[in-house]
Amino acid sequence: MARRYDSSTTTFSPEGRLHQVEYAIEAINNAGTSVGILAKNGVVMASEKKITSGLLAQARTSEKTYKLCAHATCSVAGLTADANILIDQARLRAARYYYQYQEPIPIENLVEHVCNYKQAYTQYGGLRPFGVAFLFAGYDEAHGFQLYQSDPSGNYSGWKATVIGANNQAGKSLLKTEYGVSRREEGGGDGDEMKTDDDDDADPSDAIEMPDVAEACRLAVKVLNKTMDGAAASAEKLELFTMTLDENGKCVHKILSREEAKAVIAEVDAETASAGDT
Amino acid sequence: MDTVFGISYDGGGACICGLPVVVLATDQVNARSILMYQQNLDKIAQLSSHSAMGVSGPNCDLVNFSEYISKNLKLYELSNDGRKLSTHAQANFCRGELAKALRKGPFQVNVILGGYDDMNPRGGSLYVMDYLGSCTKAKYGAQGYASNFCLSIMDRDWGEGMDEDMAVKLVEKCIRELEMRFLINQKNFIIKVIDKGGMRTLKFGADPADN
């Protein structure tokens, strides 16, 4: 019965569902994992690169992390070909905003624009939805560092730490227990609520103390270690990205080199090994 | 034919922490060709709670353009969770629209736009632009025939650390000069101040609401 409604992306099934959109969201749950973590002084994103063949030439640039403008970067989970279209849209939007106002675009404005574009494909006929989920990391003057997640339906939400892609449930549960853990050990909040709500004043998660960028990097690797199902994260298989501010208040985007990534992974390994001793 | 002034100033008692504040002033004449229609026109359009622009030009373009800009900025506020554009962004948007219109029957308006920002950089700022779409940030500016009389006065009397009282006195000095030397009769002027508390009308020669 449900099959009758599968072929048309924009028709509700009798149960009130849009199957194609749900399948697109499901497809991403099998894609390479991306984790994003908001830090005190920046944002960290880490992605798993799925190595398909040893014969494949190494990508010279990043595979999963794309700079959108001077103060925003996104990390992709899903079909890279679909993502490229959306990334073009995002870059265009950011540049047009700057052209019109001579001022950097607010991050949420950028995210909303990309998501509106995605949403259109769940409503207008004959086209399939984009099979992409994004993590957006960005900085703006009004709200500082921000992290957003979006899915093929066009929904987006702001987070302190989140995971998209394969095994994201396992990753999220690890983040729940580990994000801001140093504070909680001192008897802080319970940390169950991680989502940053719009009315952020009343948000109980404000009690969580944010990690710094180095700490967030280690946590991101830990999460990927878990989501990659035992196959320990190696520097070849993951892409670590950090966004910080320099002394002039300008955004610094950085994809960690293989050596730097190795160092972070080694730190995580040492940490977990010593934790096992006690 | 119209007269538009803008002066930004810092220091003094009226503004706390020595942040710059802005005064805008225009004449209140609405005239075309040899005919004067009214003498209580308000040519200073409020753009948001903390910004306004003084506009000179034919009444049709003046009203059309200032409404177009102010409503578009309001639309931005509504579609962005109440977030307001900075004065810098407002000025660049305004300039962009003038430049866009230039190639398809321009808005014949010259603008002095002033505003007060809560953050980065905090304080008031003033932007002077013409119908050709050139825009510059300035400490003070004047447009129309009046600039021939008034820019030299502002050059001489404007100084760092002026307070509101001194800035308004400077505007009034310019107005007196126009009364004395300017051929065209501009009986009434309206003066508005934009500071931390928003925009307020300081004084006018004839009430714009009085019709």
Coordinates of C-alpha atoms in Angstrom, one line a residue:
Chain A
M1 CA 0.0 0.0 0.0
A2 CA 2.7 2.4 1.0
R3 CA 4.4 1.8 -2.3
R4 CA 1.6 3.7 -4.1
Y5 CA 2.9 6.9 -2.5
D6 CA 6.6 6.2 -2.8
S7 CA 7.0 7.2 -6.4
S8 CA 5.6 10.7 -5.8
T9 CA 7.9 12.6 -3.5
T10 CA 5.3 15.3 -2.8
T11 CA 2.2 13.2 -1.9
F12 CA 1.2 12.4 1.6
S13 CA 0.5 8.7 2.3
P14 CA -2.8 7.9 4.1
E15 CA -0.8 7.7 7.3
G16 CA 0.2 11.3 6.7
R17 CA 3.8 10.7 5.8
L18 CA 6.1 11.7 3.0
H19 CA 7.9 8.4 2.3
Q20 CA 10.6 9.7 -0.1
V21 CA 11.6 12.4 2.4
E22 CA 11.8 9.8 5.2
Y23 CA 13.9 7.5 3.0
A24 CA 16.2 10.4 2.2
I25 CA 16.7 11.0 5.9
E26 CA 17.2 7.3 6.4
A27 CA 19.8 7.2 3.6
I28 CA 21.9 9.7 5.6
N29 CA 21.9 7.4 8.6
N30 CA 24.1 5.1 6.5
A31 CA 26.5 7.9 5.3
G32 CA 29.9 8.8 6.8
T33 CA 29.4 10.3 10.3
S34 CA 30.0 13.9 11.1
V35 CA 30.2 15.3 14.6
G36 CA 30.0 18.9 15.6
I37 CA 30.9 20.4 19.0
L38 CA 30.6 23.9 20.2
A39 CA 33.6 25.0 22.3
K40 CA 34.2 28.0 24.5
N41 CA 36.5 29.7 22.0
G42 CA 35.4 28.1 18.7
V43 CA 33.6 25.2 16.9
V44 CA 35.0 21.8 16.1
M45 CA 33.7 19.5 13.4
A46 CA 35.0 16.0 12.6
S47 CA 33.9 13.7 9.8
E48 CA 34.5 10.2 8.8
K49 CA 35.9 9.6 5.3
K50 CA 34.7 6.3 3.9
I51 CA 37.6 4.8 2.0
T52 CA 36.1 3.0 -0.9
S53 CA 39.2 1.7 -2.6
G54 CA 42.9 1.8 -2.0
L55 CA 43.4 2.6 -5.7
L56 CA 41.4 5.8 -5.5
A57 CA 43.5 8.9 -5.6
Q58 CA 43.6 10.9 -2.5
A59 CA 41.5 14.1 -2.6
R60 CA 43.8 17.1 -2.6
T61 CA 41.3 19.2 -0.8
S62 CA 38.8 18.3 1.9
E63 CA 36.1 15.8 1.1
K64 CA 33.6 16.5 3.8
T65 CA 34.3 20.1 5.0
Y66 CA 33.5 23.1 2.8
K67 CA 34.1 26.7 3.5
L68 CA 31.0 28.8 2.7
C69 CA 32.3 32.3 3.4
A70 CA 34.7 34.0 5.7
H71 CA 32.8 33.1 8.8
A72 CA 30.9 29.8 8.0
T73 CA 31.8 26.3 7.1
C74 CA 29.7 23.2 6.7
S75 CA 30.3 19.5 7.0
V76 CA 28.5 17.0 4.8
A77 CA 26.8 13.7 5.4
G78 CA 25.1 12.1 2.4
L79 CA 25.4 12.4 -1.3
T80 CA 28.4 14.6 -2.1
A81 CA 26.9 15.4 -5.6
D82 CA 23.7 16.8 -4.0
A83 CA 25.7 18.6 -1.4
N84 CA 27.7 20.5 -4.0
I85 CA 24.5 22.1 -5.4
L86 CA 23.5 23.2 -1.9
I87 CA 26.9 24.5 -1.1
D88 CA 26.8 26.6 -4.2
Q89 CA 23.5 28.0 -3.0
A90 CA 24.9 28.8 0.4
R91 CA 28.0 30.5 -1.0
L92 CA 25.9 32.5 -3.4
R93 CA 23.6 33.6 -0.6
A94 CA 26.5 34.6 1.7
A95 CA 28.2 36.6 -1.1
R96 CA 24.9 38.3 -2.1
Y97 CA 24.2 39.3 1.4
Y98 CA 27.6 40.7 1.8
Y99 CA 27.2 42.6 -1.5
Q100 CA 23.9 44.1 -0.5
Y101 CA 24.7 45.1 3.1
Q102 CA 28.6 45.1 3.1
E103 CA 28.3 43.1 6.3
P104 CA 28.7 39.3 7.0
I105 CA 25.5 37.3 6.8
P106 CA 24.1 36.1 10.2
I107 CA 24.6 32.3 10.4
E108 CA 21.0 31.4 11.0
N109 CA 20.0 33.5 8.0
L110 CA 22.4 31.4 5.8
V111 CA 21.2 28.1 7.3
E112 CA 17.6 29.1 6.8
H113 CA 18.2 29.9 3.2
V114 CA 19.8 26.5 2.4
C115 CA 17.0 24.8 4.3
N116 CA 14.3 26.7 2.4
Y117 CA 15.9 25.5 -0.8
K118 CA 15.9 21.9 0.5
Q119 CA 12.3 22.2 1.6
A120 CA 11.1 23.2 -1.8
Y121 CA 12.1 19.8 -3.1
T122 CA 9.7 18.1 -0.6
Q123 CA 6.8 20.1 -1.9
Y124 CA 7.0 20.8 -5.6
G125 CA 6.4 18.0 -8.0
G126 CA 8.6 15.6 -9.8
L127 CA 11.9 16.0 -8.1
R128 CA 13.5 13.9 -5.4
P129 CA 14.7 15.6 -2.2
F130 CA 18.4 16.3 -1.5
G131 CA 20.0 13.3 0.1
V132 CA 22.2 15.5 2.3
A133 CA 22.4 16.5 6.0
F134 CA 24.7 19.3 7.0
L135 CA 26.5 20.5 10.1
F136 CA 27.0 24.3 9.9
A137 CA 29.7 25.9 12.0
G138 CA 29.8 29.7 12.0
Y139 CA 30.4 32.9 13.9
D140 CA 28.5 36.1 13.9
E141 CA 28.6 39.2 16.0
A142 CA 25.1 38.8 17.4
H143 CA 25.3 35.2 18.7
G144 CA 29.0 34.3 18.6
F145 CA 30.0 30.7 17.6
Q146 CA 27.1 28.6 16.5
L147 CA 26.4 25.0 15.4
Y148 CA 23.4 24.0 13.3
Q149 CA 22.3 20.7 11.9
S150 CA 19.9 20.3 8.9
D151 CA 18.3 17.3 7.2
P152 CA 16.7 16.6 3.7
S153 CA 13.2 17.7 4.9
G154 CA 14.5 21.3 5.4
N155 CA 14.4 21.2 9.2
Y156 CA 17.2 22.8 11.0
S157 CA 18.2 23.2 14.7
G158 CA 20.9 24.7 16.7
W159 CA 23.1 22.5 19.0
K160 CA 25.9 22.6 21.5
A161 CA 27.1 19.2 20.2
T162 CA 25.5 16.8 17.8
V163 CA 26.1 13.9 15.3
I164 CA 24.8 13.2 11.9
G165 CA 25.3 10.1 9.7
A166 CA 25.8 6.5 10.5
N167 CA 25.4 5.5 14.2
N168 CA 24.4 9.0 15.2
Q169 CA 22.4 7.7 18.1
A170 CA 25.4 6.1 19.7
G171 CA 27.4 9.2 19.1
K172 CA 24.8 11.4 20.6
S173 CA 24.5 9.3 23.7
L174 CA 28.3 9.5 24.2
L175 CA 28.1 13.3 23.8
K176 CA 25.3 13.4 26.3
T177 CA 27.5 11.9 29.0
E178 CA 30.8 13.5 28.0
Y179 CA 30.0 17.0 26.8
G180 CA 30.8 19.5 29.6
V181 CA 31.6 16.5 31.9
S182 CA 34.3 18.4 33.9
R183 CA 31.6 20.8 35.2
R184 CA 29.1 18.1 36.0
E185 CA 31.7 16.2 38.1
E186 CA 31.8 19.3 40.3
G187 CA 28.1 18.9 40.9
G188 CA 26.7 21.0 38.1
G189 CA 23.6 20.4 36.0
D190 CA 22.5 16.9 34.8
G191 CA 23.2 17.7 31.2
D192 CA 20.3 15.8 29.8
E193 CA 19.1 18.7 27.7
M194 CA 21.7 19.6 25.0
K195 CA 19.6 21.4 22.4
T196 CA 20.0 25.1 22.3
D197 CA 16.5 26.5 22.3
D198 CA 15.5 29.8 20.8
D199 CA 14.7 31.2 24.2
D200 CA 18.2 30.5 25.3
D201 CA 17.9 32.4 28.6
A202 CA 15.7 29.8 30.1
D203 CA 17.7 26.9 28.7
P204 CA 18.9 24.7 31.5
S205 CA 21.8 23.4 29.4
D206 CA 23.4 26.8 29.9
A207 CA 24.7 25.3 33.1
I208 CA 27.0 23.0 31.1
E209 CA 30.5 24.3 31.0
M210 CA 31.7 24.3 27.4
P211 CA 35.0 22.6 26.6
D212 CA 37.8 24.5 24.9
V213 CA 38.8 23.7 21.3
A214 CA 41.5 21.1 22.1
E215 CA 39.1 19.3 24.5
A216 CA 36.3 19.4 21.9
C217 CA 38.7 17.9 19.3
R218 CA 39.4 15.0 21.6
L219 CA 35.7 14.5 22.3
A220 CA 35.0 14.6 18.6
V221 CA 37.5 11.9 17.9
K222 CA 36.1 9.8 20.8
V223 CA 32.6 10.1 19.3
L224 CA 33.9 9.0 15.8
N225 CA 35.8 6.1 17.5
K226 CA 32.4 4.9 18.8
T227 CA 30.4 5.5 15.7
M228 CA 32.9 3.7 13.5
D229 CA 32.2 0.5 15.2
G230 CA 35.4 -0.6 16.7
A231 CA 37.5 0.2 13.6
A232 CA 39.6 2.8 15.4
A233 CA 39.6 6.2 13.8
S234 CA 42.9 6.8 12.0
A235 CA 44.2 10.1 10.6
E236 CA 43.5 8.8 7.1
K237 CA 39.9 8.1 7.8
L238 CA 38.9 11.4 9.4
E239 CA 38.8 15.0 8.8
L240 CA 39.1 17.4 11.8
F241 CA 38.0 21.0 11.4
T242 CA 38.3 23.9 13.8
M243 CA 37.0 27.4 13.7
T244 CA 38.4 30.0 16.0
L245 CA 39.0 33.7 16.2
D246 CA 42.4 35.3 15.8
E247 CA 43.5 38.4 17.8
N248 CA 41.9 40.7 15.3
G249 CA 38.5 39.0 15.7
K250 CA 38.7 37.4 12.3
C251 CA 37.5 33.8 11.8
V252 CA 40.3 31.2 11.3
H253 CA 39.2 28.1 9.5
K254 CA 41.5 25.1 9.8
I255 CA 41.5 21.5 8.6
L256 CA 44.0 19.7 10.8
S257 CA 46.9 18.2 8.9
R258 CA 47.5 14.5 9.1
E259 CA 50.2 15.0 11.7
E260 CA 48.0 17.2 13.8
A261 CA 45.1 14.7 13.5
K262 CA 47.4 11.9 14.5
A263 CA 48.5 13.8 17.6
V264 CA 44.9 14.3 18.7
I265 CA 44.1 10.6 18.1
A266 CA 47.1 9.6 20.1
E267 CA 46.0 11.9 23.0
V268 CA 42.6 10.2 22.9
D269 CA 44.1 6.7 22.8
A270 CA 46.3 7.6 25.8
E271 CA 43.3 9.0 27.7
T272 CA 41.1 5.9 27.1
A273 CA 44.0 3.6 27.9
S274 CA 44.6 5.2 31.3
A275 CA 40.9 5.3 32.0
G276 CA 40.9 1.6 31.5
D277 CA 43.5 1.1 34.1
T278 CA 41.5 2.4 37.0
Chain B
M1 CA 16.3 73.3 -3.6
D2 CA 15.9 71.4 -0.3
T3 CA 18.2 71.6 2.6
V4 CA 19.4 68.6 4.6
F5 CA 22.0 68.6 7.3
G6 CA 23.4 65.9 9.5
I7 CA 25.9 66.2 12.3
S8 CA 27.3 63.5 14.5
Y9 CA 29.0 64.4 17.7
D10 CA 30.5 62.8 20.8
G11 CA 31.1 63.7 24.4
G12 CA 29.0 66.0 26.6
G13 CA 26.4 65.2 29.1
A14 CA 23.6 64.1 26.8
C15 CA 25.4 61.0 25.6
I16 CA 26.8 58.6 28.2
C17 CA 30.3 57.1 27.7
G18 CA 31.3 59.7 25.0
L19 CA 29.7 57.6 22.2
P20 CA 28.8 59.6 19.1
V21 CA 25.2 60.7 18.6
V22 CA 23.6 62.1 15.5
V23 CA 21.5 65.2 14.7
L24 CA 19.5 65.4 11.5
A25 CA 17.8 68.6 10.2
T26 CA 15.9 69.5 7.1
D27 CA 13.8 72.3 5.8
Q28 CA 10.0 71.7 5.7
V29 CA 9.2 73.2 2.3
N30 CA 7.3 71.1 -0.3
A31 CA 7.5 73.1 -3.5
R32 CA 7.5 72.5 -7.3
S33 CA 8.4 74.9 -10.0
I34 CA 7.2 78.3 -8.9
L35 CA 4.6 77.0 -6.5
M36 CA 4.9 76.3 -2.8
Y37 CA 2.5 73.5 -1.6
Q38 CA 3.2 73.3 2.1
Q39 CA 5.7 74.5 4.8
N40 CA 5.3 71.7 7.4
L41 CA 6.7 68.7 5.6
D42 CA 8.7 66.2 7.5
K43 CA 11.6 65.1 5.3
I44 CA 13.3 62.9 8.0
A45 CA 12.0 59.4 7.6
Q46 CA 12.4 57.0 10.5
L47 CA 14.0 53.7 9.3
S48 CA 14.1 51.7 12.5
S49 CA 13.9 52.5 16.2
H50 CA 17.5 53.9 16.1
S51 CA 17.9 55.3 12.6
A52 CA 16.5 57.8 10.3
M53 CA 17.3 59.5 7.0
G54 CA 16.9 63.1 5.9
V55 CA 15.9 63.1 2.2
S56 CA 16.0 65.9 -0.4
G57 CA 14.4 65.8 -3.8
P58 CA 11.0 66.1 -5.5
N59 CA 8.2 65.2 -3.1
C60 CA 7.2 62.1 -5.2
D61 CA 10.6 60.5 -5.2
L62 CA 11.2 61.6 -1.6
V63 CA 8.1 59.9 -0.3
N64 CA 8.4 56.9 -2.5
F65 CA 12.1 56.3 -1.8
S66 CA 11.9 56.8 2.0
E67 CA 8.9 54.5 2.3
Y68 CA 10.6 51.9 0.0
I69 CA 13.7 51.8 2.2
S70 CA 12.0 52.0 5.6
K71 CA 9.5 49.2 4.7
N72 CA 12.2 47.0 3.4
L73 CA 14.2 47.5 6.5
K74 CA 11.0 46.6 8.5
L75 CA 10.6 43.5 6.4
Y76 CA 14.2 42.5 7.3
E77 CA 13.4 42.9 11.0
L78 CA 10.2 40.8 10.7
S79 CA 11.9 38.0 8.7
N80 CA 15.0 37.9 10.9
D81 CA 13.6 37.4 14.4
G82 CA 13.5 41.2 15.2
R83 CA 17.2 41.6 14.5
K84 CA 17.9 45.1 13.2
L85 CA 20.5 45.9 10.6
S86 CA 23.4 48.0 11.7
T87 CA 23.5 51.6 10.5
H88 CA 26.4 50.6 8.2
A89 CA 24.3 47.9 6.6
Q90 CA 21.3 50.2 6.3
A91 CA 23.4 52.8 4.6
N92 CA 24.8 50.2 2.1
F93 CA 21.4 48.8 1.4
C94 CA 20.1 52.3 0.7
R95 CA 23.1 53.1 -1.5
G96 CA 22.6 49.8 -3.4
E97 CA 19.0 50.7 -4.1
L98 CA 19.9 54.2 -5.4
A99 CA 22.6 52.6 -7.6
K100 CA 20.1 50.0 -8.9
A101 CA 17.5 52.7 -9.6
L102 CA 20.1 54.9 -11.4
R103 CA 19.9 52.8 -14.6
K104 CA 16.1 52.7 -14.8
G105 CA 14.8 56.2 -14.1
P106 CA 16.6 57.2 -10.9
F107 CA 15.2 58.3 -7.6
Q108 CA 16.1 61.9 -7.6
V109 CA 17.0 62.0 -4.0
N110 CA 20.0 62.8 -1.9
V111 CA 20.2 61.3 1.5
I112 CA 21.8 61.8 4.9
L113 CA 21.3 58.7 7.0
G114 CA 22.1 58.5 10.7
G115 CA 21.7 55.8 13.3
Y116 CA 22.8 54.6 16.6
D117 CA 24.1 51.0 17.1
D118 CA 24.3 49.0 20.3
M119 CA 27.2 47.0 19.2
N120 CA 30.3 47.0 17.1
P121 CA 31.1 49.8 16.7
R122 CA 28.9 51.2 19.4
G123 CA 27.5 54.6 19.0
G124 CA 26.1 56.9 16.3
S125 CA 27.2 57.2 12.8
L126 CA 26.3 59.3 9.8
Y127 CA 26.3 58.4 6.1
V128 CA 26.0 60.9 3.2
M129 CA 24.9 59.7 -0.2
D130 CA 23.6 61.2 -3.4
Y131 CA 21.3 59.9 -6.1
L132 CA 24.2 58.6 -8.2
G133 CA 24.8 56.0 -5.5
S134 CA 28.0 57.3 -3.9
C135 CA 28.1 56.9 -0.2
T136 CA 30.5 58.0 2.5
K137 CA 30.7 57.9 6.2
A138 CA 31.0 61.5 7.6
K139 CA 31.2 63.5 10.8
Y140 CA 28.8 66.0 9.3
G141 CA 27.2 66.8 5.9
A142 CA 24.9 69.0 4.1
Q143 CA 23.0 68.6 0.8
G144 CA 21.2 70.8 -1.6
Y145 CA 22.0 74.5 -2.3
A146 CA 22.4 74.9 1.4
S147 CA 25.6 73.0 1.3
N148 CA 27.2 76.0 -0.4
F149 CA 26.5 78.0 2.7
C150 CA 26.7 75.5 5.5
L151 CA 29.6 73.2 4.8
S152 CA 32.1 76.0 5.5
I153 CA 30.3 76.8 8.8
M154 CA 30.4 73.1 9.8
D155 CA 34.1 72.9 8.8
R156 CA 34.9 75.8 11.1
D157 CA 32.7 75.0 14.1
W158 CA 32.5 71.3 14.2
G159 CA 34.8 69.8 16.8
E160 CA 35.6 66.6 18.7
G161 CA 33.8 66.3 22.0
M162 CA 30.8 68.4 21.1
D163 CA 27.7 67.7 23.1
E164 CA 24.1 67.7 21.9
D165 CA 23.5 71.3 22.8
M166 CA 26.6 72.4 20.8
A167 CA 25.6 70.3 17.8
V168 CA 22.1 71.7 17.8
K169 CA 23.5 75.2 18.1
L170 CA 25.7 74.5 15.1
V171 CA 22.6 73.4 13.1
E172 CA 20.8 76.5 14.1
K173 CA 23.7 78.7 13.1
C174 CA 23.5 77.1 9.7
I175 CA 19.8 77.8 9.5
R176 CA 20.3 81.4 10.5
E177 CA 22.9 81.7 7.7
L178 CA 20.4 80.4 5.2
E179 CA 17.8 82.9 6.4
M180 CA 20.2 85.6 5.9
R181 CA 21.9 84.7 2.6
F182 CA 19.8 82.1 0.8
L183 CA 17.6 83.4 -2.0
I184 CA 14.9 80.7 -1.4
N185 CA 12.5 81.2 1.5
Q186 CA 12.7 78.3 3.8
K187 CA 10.8 79.4 6.8
N188 CA 10.6 76.2 8.8
F189 CA 13.1 73.6 9.8
I190 CA 12.7 70.3 11.6
I191 CA 15.5 68.9 13.8
K192 CA 15.7 65.3 15.1
V193 CA 18.2 63.6 17.4
I194 CA 19.1 59.9 17.4
D195 CA 20.9 58.6 20.5
K196 CA 20.8 55.6 22.8
G197 CA 17.1 56.1 23.5
G198 CA 16.2 56.1 19.8
M199 CA 15.0 58.8 17.6
R200 CA 13.2 61.9 18.9
T201 CA 12.0 65.2 17.3
L202 CA 13.8 68.0 19.0
K203 CA 12.0 70.9 17.4
F204 CA 10.2 72.0 14.3
G205 CA 9.1 75.3 12.7
A206 CA 5.6 73.9 11.9
D207 CA 4.0 70.7 13.1
P208 CA 4.1 68.1 10.3
A209 CA 1.0 66.5 11.7
D210 CA -0.9 69.8 11.3
N211 CA -2.8 69.6 8.0

